Short mmCIF file of C-alpha atoms and ligand atoms in Angstrom, two decimals:
data_model
loop_
_atom_site.label_atom_id
_atom_site.label_comp_id
_atom_site.label_asym_id
_atom_site.label_seq_id
_atom_site.Cartn_x
_atom_site.Cartn_y
_atom_site.Cartn_z
CA MET A 233 -28.80 14.87 18.92
CA THR A 234 -29.71 12.15 16.47
CA ILE A 235 -30.32 8.77 17.85
CA GLU A 236 -27.35 7.43 15.95
CA SER A 237 -24.93 9.47 17.16
CA SER A 238 -26.83 8.89 21.05
CA ILE A 239 -25.54 5.33 21.07
CA PHE A 240 -21.69 6.91 21.28
CA GLU A 241 -22.30 8.43 24.24
CA GLU A 242 -21.18 5.41 26.38
CA LEU A 243 -17.80 5.03 23.71
CA ARG A 244 -16.95 9.17 24.35
CA LEU A 245 -17.04 8.68 27.86
CA ARG A 246 -14.01 6.19 27.71
CA GLN A 247 -11.93 7.37 24.82
CA ARG A 248 -9.08 9.43 25.16
CA GLY A 249 -9.88 10.42 21.39
CA ALA A 250 -12.86 12.40 19.77
CA VAL A 251 -15.62 10.24 18.80
CA ILE A 252 -17.30 11.66 15.69
CA THR A 253 -20.87 11.22 14.04
CA ALA A 254 -22.83 12.88 11.59
CA ALA A 255 -24.02 15.17 14.69
CA ASP A 256 -20.65 16.82 14.53
CA THR A 257 -19.23 19.55 12.27
CA GLU A 258 -16.09 17.56 11.45
CA TYR A 259 -17.90 14.68 10.12
CA ASP A 260 -17.86 15.32 6.54
CA ALA A 261 -13.86 16.00 6.59
CA ALA A 262 -13.39 12.97 9.09
CA ARG A 263 -15.18 10.47 7.02
CA ARG A 264 -13.31 11.04 3.59
CA VAL A 265 -10.65 9.01 2.74
CA TRP A 266 -7.51 9.39 0.04
CA ASN A 267 -10.02 8.30 -3.29
CA ALA A 268 -12.49 10.81 -3.69
CA LEU A 269 -15.04 8.26 -5.40
CA ILE A 270 -15.52 6.47 -2.17
CA ASP A 271 -18.38 8.51 -0.49
CA ARG A 272 -19.49 6.21 2.58
CA ARG A 273 -21.22 7.44 5.82
CA PRO A 274 -19.97 5.78 9.38
CA ALA A 275 -22.07 5.68 11.54
CA ALA A 276 -19.18 6.99 13.93
CA ILE A 277 -15.02 7.42 13.71
CA ALA A 278 -13.58 6.92 16.61
CA ARG A 279 -10.31 8.84 16.71
CA CYS A 280 -8.04 6.81 18.49
CA HIS A 281 -5.14 8.43 20.50
CA SER A 282 -3.52 5.31 22.29
CA ALA A 283 -3.89 1.61 22.31
CA VAL A 284 -6.77 1.54 25.46
CA ASP A 285 -8.55 3.72 22.97
CA VAL A 286 -8.56 0.84 20.22
CA ILE A 287 -9.44 -1.87 23.03
CA GLY A 288 -12.10 -0.20 24.19
CA ALA A 289 -13.51 1.26 20.43
CA VAL A 290 -13.04 -2.57 19.39
CA ASN A 291 -15.35 -3.88 22.43
CA PHE A 292 -17.80 -1.48 21.82
CA ALA A 293 -18.12 -2.36 18.21
CA ARG A 294 -18.14 -6.10 18.77
CA GLU A 295 -20.89 -5.79 21.74
CA ARG A 296 -23.07 -3.92 19.63
CA GLY A 297 -22.62 -5.77 16.37
CA LEU A 298 -21.12 -2.94 14.61
CA ALA A 299 -18.96 -3.44 11.37
CA ILE A 300 -15.79 -2.29 11.57
CA ALA A 301 -13.44 -0.57 9.62
CA VAL A 302 -9.48 0.47 10.34
CA ARG A 303 -8.05 3.54 8.64
CA GLY A 304 -4.11 3.91 8.93
CA GLY A 305 -3.03 6.53 6.66
CA ALA A 306 -6.52 6.44 4.38
CA HIS A 307 -4.94 5.65 0.83
CA SER A 308 -6.72 2.37 0.35
CA VAL A 309 -8.37 2.65 -3.11
CA ALA A 310 -11.14 0.16 -2.38
CA GLY A 311 -11.85 2.42 0.40
CA ASN A 312 -11.30 0.12 2.68
CA GLY A 313 -10.67 2.72 5.51
CA THR A 314 -14.19 3.39 5.77
CA CYS A 315 -17.73 2.14 5.74
CA ASP A 316 -21.77 2.51 5.74
CA GLY A 317 -23.07 2.38 9.02
CA GLY A 318 -19.89 0.88 11.03
CA LEU A 319 -17.33 2.56 13.43
CA VAL A 320 -14.07 3.93 11.54
CA ILE A 321 -11.08 3.11 14.26
CA ASP A 322 -9.29 6.51 12.72
CA PHE A 323 -5.53 6.24 13.65
CA SER A 324 -5.07 9.80 12.30
CA ALA A 325 -4.29 10.89 15.75
CA MET A 326 -1.48 8.82 16.35
CA LYS A 327 1.78 9.40 14.27
CA GLY A 328 4.41 8.53 17.35
CA ILE A 329 7.62 7.29 16.60
CA ARG A 330 10.82 6.44 18.68
CA VAL A 331 14.18 5.76 17.01
CA ASP A 332 16.93 3.85 18.29
CA PRO A 333 19.80 4.23 16.37
CA ARG A 334 22.09 2.19 18.43
CA ARG A 335 19.95 -0.93 17.54
CA ARG A 336 18.84 0.25 13.60
CA ARG A 337 15.01 0.07 14.99
CA ALA A 338 11.72 2.10 15.17
CA ARG A 339 8.95 2.16 17.18
CA ALA A 340 5.89 3.67 15.29
CA GLU A 341 2.16 4.40 15.47
CA PRO A 342 -0.34 3.10 12.79
CA GLY A 343 -1.55 6.91 11.88
CA LEU A 344 2.01 7.94 10.35
CA ARG A 345 2.46 8.52 6.60
CA TRP A 346 5.84 7.40 4.79
CA ALA A 347 6.87 11.16 4.52
CA GLU A 348 6.42 11.45 7.98
CA PHE A 349 8.47 8.09 9.30
CA ASP A 350 11.18 8.76 6.56
CA ARG A 351 11.98 12.38 8.19
CA GLU A 352 12.41 11.11 11.74
CA THR A 353 14.39 8.16 11.07
CA GLN A 354 16.87 9.68 8.37
CA ALA A 355 17.76 12.26 11.12
CA PHE A 356 19.43 9.01 12.02
CA GLY A 357 20.71 8.37 8.67
CA LEU A 358 18.28 5.26 8.70
CA ALA A 359 15.80 3.77 6.38
CA THR A 360 13.39 1.20 5.63
CA THR A 361 11.54 -0.13 2.35
CA GLY A 362 8.54 2.00 2.51
CA GLY A 363 5.83 3.45 -0.05
CA THR A 364 6.86 5.73 -3.35
CA VAL A 365 4.26 8.13 -2.56
CA GLY A 366 4.54 10.45 0.63
CA ASP A 367 1.38 10.57 1.83
CA THR A 368 0.82 6.75 1.84
CA GLY A 369 0.54 5.17 5.42
CA ILE A 370 2.40 2.83 6.92
CA ALA A 371 0.06 1.08 8.27
CA GLY A 372 -1.86 -0.86 5.39
CA LEU A 373 1.44 -0.79 2.85
CA THR A 374 3.28 -2.73 5.82
CA LEU A 375 0.31 -5.41 6.63
CA GLY A 376 -0.12 -5.91 2.58
CA GLY A 377 3.43 -6.24 1.90
CA GLY A 378 4.74 -2.98 0.99
CA PHE A 379 7.16 -2.54 -2.39
CA GLY A 380 9.30 0.48 -2.69
CA TRP A 381 12.84 1.97 -3.77
CA LEU A 382 14.85 0.09 -0.89
CA GLU A 383 13.02 -3.50 -1.43
CA GLY A 384 16.37 -4.93 -3.81
CA THR A 385 18.86 -4.44 -0.92
CA LEU A 386 16.40 -4.45 1.87
CA GLY A 387 13.52 -6.68 0.55
CA MET A 388 9.68 -5.46 1.65
CA THR A 389 8.21 -3.40 4.12
CA VAL A 390 7.00 -6.93 5.56
CA ASP A 391 10.49 -8.45 5.45
CA ASN A 392 11.48 -5.22 7.48
CA LEU A 393 8.64 -5.42 10.26
CA VAL A 394 10.77 -6.94 13.65
CA SER A 395 7.58 -6.97 15.37
CA ALA A 396 3.92 -5.33 16.49
CA ASP A 397 1.12 -4.92 18.94
CA VAL A 398 -2.08 -5.63 17.77
CA VAL A 399 -5.10 -5.48 19.15
CA LEU A 400 -7.54 -8.67 18.80
CA ALA A 401 -10.85 -9.48 18.12
CA THR A 402 -11.56 -10.24 21.70
CA GLY A 403 -10.05 -6.89 22.72
CA GLU A 404 -7.51 -8.51 24.16
CA LEU A 405 -4.00 -6.65 23.06
CA VAL A 406 -0.73 -9.05 22.23
CA HIS A 407 2.51 -8.63 21.06
CA ALA A 408 3.88 -10.38 17.72
CA SER A 409 6.66 -11.59 16.73
CA GLY A 410 9.13 -14.06 15.62
CA ASP A 411 9.25 -15.37 19.53
CA GLU A 412 5.79 -14.55 20.26
CA ASN A 413 2.83 -15.45 18.85
CA PRO A 414 4.81 -15.95 15.86
CA ASP A 415 1.46 -17.27 13.92
CA LEU A 416 -0.18 -14.11 14.15
CA PHE A 417 3.45 -12.59 13.23
CA TRP A 418 3.48 -14.35 10.23
CA ALA A 419 -0.20 -13.85 9.30
CA ILE A 420 0.12 -9.85 9.43
CA ARG A 421 3.13 -9.73 7.11
CA GLY A 422 1.06 -9.64 3.98
CA GLY A 423 -2.59 -10.54 5.38
CA GLY A 424 -3.74 -6.78 5.92
CA GLY A 425 -6.35 -6.17 8.61
CA ASN A 426 -7.58 -9.37 8.81
CA PHE A 427 -6.16 -10.64 12.03
CA GLY A 428 -6.52 -7.82 14.39
CA VAL A 429 -5.48 -3.69 14.42
CA VAL A 430 -2.18 -3.01 14.95
CA THR A 431 -1.33 -0.21 17.59
CA SER A 432 2.72 -0.39 17.13
CA PHE A 433 4.67 -1.45 14.43
CA GLU A 434 8.65 -2.10 15.36
CA TYR A 435 10.74 -2.06 11.75
CA GLN A 436 14.36 -2.49 11.43
CA LEU A 437 16.13 0.23 9.94
CA HIS A 438 19.33 0.65 7.68
CA PRO A 439 21.87 3.21 6.80
CA ILE A 440 20.64 5.09 3.86
CA GLY A 441 21.43 8.55 2.52
CA PRO A 442 21.39 11.25 2.81
CA THR A 443 21.84 11.44 -0.68
CA ILE A 444 21.61 8.46 -3.20
CA VAL A 445 20.87 8.50 -6.53
CA GLY A 446 17.96 8.30 -8.21
CA GLY A 447 14.83 9.89 -10.23
CA LEU A 448 13.14 10.15 -13.55
CA VAL A 449 14.23 10.09 -16.54
CA ILE A 450 11.36 10.64 -19.71
CA HIS A 451 10.98 9.68 -23.66
CA PRO A 452 7.93 10.79 -25.76
CA PHE A 453 5.17 8.38 -26.07
CA GLU A 454 6.14 7.95 -29.55
CA ARG A 455 9.46 6.47 -28.40
CA ALA A 456 7.25 4.31 -25.68
CA ALA A 457 7.78 0.61 -27.83
CA GLU A 458 11.40 1.05 -27.62
CA VAL A 459 11.80 2.58 -24.05
CA LEU A 460 10.05 -0.75 -22.63
CA ALA A 461 11.95 -3.31 -24.48
CA PHE A 462 14.91 -1.40 -23.20
CA TYR A 463 13.57 -1.23 -19.54
CA SER A 464 12.97 -4.70 -19.79
CA GLU A 465 16.14 -5.97 -20.77
CA PHE A 466 17.40 -3.49 -18.34
CA LEU A 467 15.89 -5.03 -15.36
CA ARG A 468 17.05 -7.99 -16.31
CA GLY A 469 20.57 -7.22 -16.02
CA ALA A 470 20.31 -4.76 -12.89
CA PRO A 471 21.95 -5.65 -9.71
CA ASP A 472 19.55 -5.71 -6.13
CA ALA A 473 21.11 -2.34 -5.26
CA LEU A 474 19.04 -0.71 -8.11
CA THR A 475 15.44 -0.58 -7.93
CA VAL A 476 13.73 0.48 -11.54
CA ALA A 477 10.23 0.99 -12.50
CA ALA A 478 8.79 2.37 -15.78
CA VAL A 479 5.68 3.90 -16.00
CA ILE A 480 3.65 5.48 -19.39
CA MET A 481 1.64 8.92 -18.22
CA THR A 482 1.11 12.13 -19.61
CA ALA A 483 3.86 14.75 -18.76
CA PRO A 484 3.59 17.66 -16.94
CA ASP A 485 3.26 19.45 -20.80
CA GLY A 486 0.38 17.66 -21.32
CA ASN A 487 1.81 14.93 -23.69
CA LYS A 488 1.27 10.86 -23.33
CA ALA A 489 5.26 9.97 -22.02
CA CYS A 490 6.81 6.77 -21.13
CA GLY A 491 9.03 7.27 -18.08
CA ILE A 492 11.67 5.17 -15.92
CA ALA A 493 12.62 5.81 -12.63
CA GLY A 494 15.18 4.22 -10.47
CA ALA A 495 17.01 4.62 -7.35
CA TYR A 496 20.29 2.85 -6.64
CA VAL A 497 21.36 2.09 -3.14
CA GLY A 498 24.89 2.34 -2.18
CA ALA A 499 27.91 4.42 -2.93
CA ILE A 500 26.88 7.55 -5.41
CA GLU A 501 29.66 6.59 -7.65
CA GLU A 502 28.47 3.23 -8.40
CA GLY A 503 25.09 4.69 -8.50
CA GLU A 504 25.82 6.86 -11.05
CA ALA A 505 27.85 4.36 -13.17
CA ALA A 506 24.17 1.77 -12.85
CA LEU A 507 22.10 4.63 -13.76
CA ARG A 508 24.12 5.84 -16.74
CA PRO A 509 22.65 3.49 -19.48
CA LEU A 510 19.04 4.87 -18.48
CA LYS A 511 20.50 8.69 -19.00
CA GLU A 512 22.28 7.54 -21.97
CA PHE A 513 19.16 5.10 -23.65
CA GLY A 514 17.46 7.48 -26.54
CA PRO A 515 18.43 9.72 -25.31
CA PRO A 516 15.38 11.25 -22.80
CA ILE A 517 13.65 14.19 -23.38
CA LEU A 518 14.00 15.36 -19.40
CA ASP A 519 16.72 13.86 -17.21
CA MET A 520 16.17 14.17 -13.72
CA MET A 521 18.18 11.58 -12.66
CA GLY A 522 21.29 11.55 -10.31
CA PRO A 523 22.35 12.14 -6.69
CA ILE A 524 19.18 13.23 -4.81
CA PRO A 525 18.26 13.54 -0.89
CA TYR A 526 16.52 9.90 -0.03
CA LEU A 527 13.93 12.72 0.91
CA GLY A 528 13.70 13.95 -2.63
CA GLN A 529 13.54 10.01 -3.87
CA GLN A 530 10.64 9.60 -1.35
CA ALA A 531 8.43 12.57 -2.82
CA LEU A 532 9.44 11.90 -6.43
CA LEU A 533 5.99 10.40 -7.26
CA ASP A 534 3.62 12.58 -5.24
CA GLN A 535 2.63 15.00 -7.77
CA ALA A 536 1.22 12.72 -9.87
CA MET A 537 -0.88 11.18 -6.90
CA PRO A 538 -2.06 13.54 -5.46
CA PRO A 539 -5.43 13.51 -2.94
CA ASN A 540 -8.59 14.48 -3.31
CA VAL A 541 -9.12 12.84 -6.48
CA LEU A 542 -11.65 10.21 -8.18
CA ASN A 543 -9.70 7.14 -8.68
CA TYR A 544 -10.34 3.68 -10.47
CA TRP A 545 -7.63 0.70 -10.19
CA LYS A 546 -6.72 -2.58 -11.39
CA ALA A 547 -3.44 -4.32 -10.83
CA ASP A 548 -1.94 -7.54 -11.46
CA PHE A 549 1.42 -9.58 -11.28
CA VAL A 550 2.46 -9.88 -14.93
CA ALA A 551 5.72 -12.47 -15.52
CA ASP A 552 7.59 -10.10 -17.52
CA LEU A 553 7.52 -6.94 -20.29
CA SER A 554 6.68 -8.82 -23.34
CA ALA A 555 6.10 -7.34 -26.33
CA GLY A 556 2.85 -8.42 -26.84
CA LEU A 557 1.90 -7.01 -23.74
CA ILE A 558 4.02 -3.79 -24.12
CA GLU A 559 2.17 -3.20 -27.36
CA THR A 560 -0.89 -3.90 -25.46
CA ALA A 561 -0.31 -1.51 -22.74
CA ILE A 562 0.99 1.63 -25.32
CA ASP A 563 -2.60 0.75 -27.36
CA ALA A 564 -4.29 1.12 -24.04
CA TYR A 565 -2.82 4.04 -22.96
CA SER A 566 -3.47 6.19 -26.54
CA ARG A 567 -6.99 5.61 -25.75
CA VAL A 568 -6.85 7.38 -22.29
CA PRO A 569 -9.68 9.43 -21.16
CA SER A 570 -7.83 11.44 -18.45
CA PRO A 571 -4.34 13.17 -18.70
CA MET A 572 -3.95 12.34 -14.47
CA SER A 573 -3.82 8.32 -15.22
CA SER A 574 -1.01 6.25 -15.93
CA LEU A 575 0.50 2.52 -16.28
CA LEU A 576 2.93 1.51 -13.50
CA PHE A 577 5.21 -1.30 -13.83
CA PHE A 578 7.15 -1.96 -10.67
CA PRO A 579 9.13 -5.02 -10.47
CA ILE A 580 9.52 -7.45 -7.01
CA HIS A 581 13.07 -8.25 -7.41
CA GLY A 582 16.96 -8.50 -5.45
CA ALA A 583 16.49 -9.42 -1.32
CA ALA A 584 12.95 -9.03 -1.97
CA SER A 585 12.61 -11.57 -4.48
CA ARG A 586 14.66 -14.09 -2.48
CA VAL A 587 12.25 -14.46 0.58
CA PRO A 588 10.64 -17.65 0.12
CA VAL A 589 6.77 -17.59 -0.73
CA ASP A 590 5.83 -18.89 2.47
CA ALA A 591 8.11 -17.25 5.06
CA THR A 592 6.12 -14.68 5.37
CA ALA A 593 1.95 -14.22 4.31
CA PHE A 594 3.00 -12.17 1.42
CA PRO A 595 3.42 -14.42 -1.26
CA HIS A 596 4.32 -12.55 -4.67
CA ARG A 597 8.14 -12.86 -4.60
CA ARG A 598 8.68 -12.66 -8.53
CA GLY A 599 6.98 -10.45 -11.29
CA ILE A 600 6.52 -7.34 -12.65
CA HIS A 601 3.46 -5.33 -9.97
CA MET A 602 1.65 -3.64 -13.11
CA GLY A 603 -1.16 -1.03 -11.69
CA ILE A 604 -3.84 0.07 -14.34
CA TYR A 605 -4.61 3.50 -12.61
CA SER A 606 -7.23 5.79 -13.61
CA LEU A 607 -7.54 9.38 -11.73
CA TRP A 608 -9.84 12.08 -12.67
CA THR A 609 -11.43 14.99 -11.65
CA ASP A 610 -14.87 15.68 -12.73
CA SER A 611 -17.51 13.45 -11.41
CA ALA A 612 -19.31 13.39 -15.14
CA GLU A 613 -16.30 11.69 -16.48
CA ARG A 614 -16.67 8.11 -14.13
CA GLN A 615 -18.18 5.92 -16.38
CA ARG A 616 -15.16 6.71 -18.88
CA ASN A 617 -12.52 6.29 -16.68
CA VAL A 618 -13.88 3.16 -15.01
CA ALA A 619 -14.62 1.76 -18.67
CA TRP A 620 -10.87 2.36 -19.68
CA VAL A 621 -9.25 0.59 -16.61
CA ARG A 622 -11.65 -2.44 -17.39
CA SER A 623 -10.86 -2.67 -20.91
CA THR A 624 -7.02 -2.16 -20.54
CA TRP A 625 -7.08 -5.36 -17.68
CA ASP A 626 -9.20 -7.19 -20.14
CA ALA A 627 -6.72 -6.94 -22.82
CA ILE A 628 -3.63 -7.97 -20.75
CA GLN A 629 -4.64 -11.10 -19.26
CA PRO A 630 -3.57 -13.06 -22.36
CA PHE A 631 -0.13 -11.97 -20.31
CA VAL A 632 -1.16 -12.55 -16.73
CA PRO A 633 0.04 -15.46 -14.87
CA GLY A 634 -2.44 -14.64 -12.18
CA GLY A 635 -1.32 -12.98 -9.01
CA VAL A 636 -1.90 -9.77 -7.35
CA TYR A 637 -0.82 -7.33 -4.98
CA VAL A 638 -3.69 -7.21 -2.05
CA ASN A 639 -2.92 -3.64 -1.37
CA GLU A 640 -4.29 -2.88 -5.24
CA LEU A 641 -7.61 -4.80 -5.28
CA GLY A 642 -10.68 -2.77 -5.69
CA ASP A 643 -13.72 -3.11 -3.88
CA ASP A 644 -15.68 -4.83 -6.49
CA GLU A 645 -13.35 -7.68 -7.46
CA GLY A 646 -14.66 -10.70 -5.74
CA ASP A 647 -13.20 -13.77 -3.87
CA ASP A 648 -11.35 -15.32 -6.37
CA ARG A 649 -9.17 -12.28 -6.78
CA VAL A 650 -8.90 -12.06 -2.60
CA ARG A 651 -7.66 -15.40 -3.07
CA GLU A 652 -5.68 -14.73 -5.95
CA ALA A 653 -3.66 -11.86 -3.58
CA TYR A 654 -3.27 -14.34 -0.98
CA GLY A 655 -2.12 -17.33 -3.50
CA PRO A 656 -0.52 -20.51 -1.78
CA ASN A 657 -0.71 -18.66 1.37
CA TYR A 658 -4.54 -18.48 1.67
CA ALA A 659 -5.35 -21.65 3.22
CA ARG A 660 -2.63 -21.44 6.08
CA LEU A 661 -4.45 -17.94 6.70
CA SER A 662 -7.98 -19.25 6.98
CA GLN A 663 -6.76 -21.27 9.59
CA ILE A 664 -4.67 -18.37 11.58
CA LYS A 665 -8.10 -15.98 11.09
CA ALA A 666 -9.90 -18.88 12.25
CA LYS A 667 -7.96 -18.73 15.37
CA TYR A 668 -7.69 -15.17 16.19
CA ASP A 669 -10.86 -14.14 14.11
CA PRO A 670 -13.24 -16.70 13.96
CA GLN A 671 -16.44 -14.63 13.88
CA ASN A 672 -15.01 -12.71 10.99
CA LEU A 673 -14.84 -9.21 13.48
CA PHE A 674 -12.28 -7.66 11.09
CA HIS A 675 -13.54 -8.12 7.61
CA LEU A 676 -14.18 -4.62 5.67
CA ASN A 677 -10.77 -5.57 3.99
CA ALA A 678 -9.47 -8.13 1.51
CA ASN A 679 -10.90 -10.65 3.47
CA ILE A 680 -9.74 -14.23 4.29
CA LYS A 681 -12.80 -16.69 5.71
CA PRO A 682 -11.90 -18.15 8.80
CA ALA A 683 -11.37 -22.13 8.01
CA ARG A 684 -14.01 -23.91 9.68
CA VAL A 685 -12.23 -27.25 10.81
CA ALA A 686 -9.35 -24.69 12.26
CA ALA A 687 -12.04 -22.62 14.02
CA ALA A 688 -12.70 -25.95 15.86
CA THR A 689 -9.50 -27.31 16.96
CA PHE A 690 -8.26 -24.30 18.47
C1 FAD B 897 -1.28 7.03 -3.96
C2 FAD B 897 -0.53 5.75 -3.51
C3 FAD B 897 0.36 4.84 -3.92
C4 FAD B 897 0.71 3.49 -3.22
N1 FAD B 897 2.44 3.25 -3.57
C5 FAD B 897 2.60 2.26 -2.99
C6 FAD B 897 3.85 1.83 -3.17
O1 FAD B 897 4.90 2.16 -3.43
N2 FAD B 897 4.08 0.61 -2.31
C7 FAD B 897 3.23 -0.22 -2.08
O2 FAD B 897 3.69 -1.13 -1.72
N3 FAD B 897 1.96 -0.01 -1.75
C8 FAD B 897 1.53 1.40 -2.06
N4 FAD B 897 0.00 1.94 -2.34
C9 FAD B 897 -0.74 0.77 -2.08
C10 FAD B 897 -0.73 0.73 -0.74
O3 FAD B 897 0.06 0.08 0.22
C11 FAD B 897 -1.91 0.92 -0.33
O4 FAD B 897 -3.10 1.78 -0.29
C12 FAD B 897 -2.48 0.74 1.70
O5 FAD B 897 -3.58 0.15 1.91
C13 FAD B 897 -2.19 2.07 2.15
O6 FAD B 897 -2.02 2.04 3.41
P1 FAD B 897 -3.06 3.14 4.59
O7 FAD B 897 -2.79 2.77 6.02
O8 FAD B 897 -2.80 4.53 4.02
O9 FAD B 897 -4.35 2.64 4.00
P2 FAD B 897 -5.98 2.70 4.73
O10 FAD B 897 -6.44 3.02 3.91
O11 FAD B 897 -6.09 3.58 6.00
O12 FAD B 897 -6.05 0.67 5.36
C14 FAD B 897 -5.55 0.23 4.34
C15 FAD B 897 -6.23 -1.14 5.20
O13 FAD B 897 -5.36 -1.34 6.08
C16 FAD B 897 -5.92 -2.04 7.29
N5 FAD B 897 -5.07 -1.68 8.05
C17 FAD B 897 -4.61 0.02 8.15
N6 FAD B 897 -4.50 -0.13 9.16
C18 FAD B 897 -3.90 -0.73 9.83
C19 FAD B 897 -3.79 -0.70 11.47
N7 FAD B 897 -3.45 -0.39 12.09
N8 FAD B 897 -4.47 -2.57 12.26
C20 FAD B 897 -5.06 -3.61 11.16
N9 FAD B 897 -5.21 -2.90 9.90
C21 FAD B 897 -4.79 -1.98 9.26
C22 FAD B 897 -7.16 -2.27 7.24
O14 FAD B 897 -8.07 -3.21 6.61
C23 FAD B 897 -7.83 -1.36 5.80
O15 FAD B 897 -8.63 -0.91 5.27
C24 FAD B 897 0.05 2.93 -2.95
C25 FAD B 897 -1.08 3.48 -2.88
C26 FAD B 897 -1.77 4.81 -3.10
C27 FAD B 897 -3.16 5.32 -3.08
#
């Protein structure tokens, strides 16, 4: 046993779940996160089985001055779900969920992925706005905002969060809702993992499916400019029930392409009518749009974003798809080094866009999220792929009014970008941080600095 691992004996005695260190054979598998570019070596990984395990882990780390990384579904591309030398609170063993069909509510533990959550809620014909790739964790996605196919009708994931149980930096377990600790409840709806460790989420569910109308159409890359101009116009007139995204990518046949994906929440005939213009435009070279199980829609993009691949991402909110932005994006993609990479345009619209900016900590209630996603497999190609993302990001800056999705911030972006992610809500978040985590114990995230003045007055 190494000296490093021996200090965790005390924690092992207290915990129901395993405490994994470099001395354990599972260590290498346990320290990995979704993004294979991240290669960090925590001192230990506490695989928590209950809120009591989380309390034990938080207290243990705080008392010994260990940094804490919190991991739900491990999808943070920045690698916030792991760290060098600290303690990882790992939720992969906490996947409990209780659906109450009568009240249309679900209580879900933070180790669940969206595919697991959706399967349970769909058994009762229910769903809530969740991520568009099935193995993304519910925890990190919810705490950062959460856009998805249902947002136009139901709002973002944070808009459907009813309450949460949170372990604070002191080790105290509190409930956060509109009635209890409302400031904390406001802050965790977009403020990420800055305020404590969430051990249970309560969501509002809605009748969805089992069949909806959705899917994807694909056009040749040569027509991308026309397709994106059409998409931009179509988006302006799209009803709340229809959420549509566009993507520049490489199709499975190896050719560059431009796709439009969408989902309609409502009657099948209405959905078919709403999506018809998307099927008729072009025509597309591949048409996979029509009635589809909601669970199928939720798996639509899974293969495009596989785990254990090297990833470098940057993102921004753009106001619209102007001709200049379209031209810049197409030009950038014509030089993409990896066929796995893509440029995504996902609007914040409908119900999601009508929530006031200060109603929750998530501030970006309009615009189009633009993701510049580089994915590749050969580690020797790192520089080329990172350079492509950075130069694409530089090129789009004239079209960016400011603002970035906190959940797609990289680990090399700096404080100004973190402030952009929280926008006008940063000052209030900073005050609430000072109340709940004045020592900034939870800092391995898009970090909100505790306000000094506020710290003295609480
Ligand atoms: C393939 C892919 C697809 C995506 N698709 C979407 C999408 O459709 N919509 C969307 O909105 N976002 C999407 N994202 C972004 C996604 O929201 C973030 O990656 C998010 O961090 C994922 O949550 P996680 O639990 O898997 O991540 P993790 O890496 O486990 O956690 C990320 C961070 O969240 C915090 N956190 C996690 N769990 C807890 C907890 N229980 N308590 C307190 N803090 C916690 C911590 O700070 C942690 O470092 C996608 C990301 C990927 C990689």
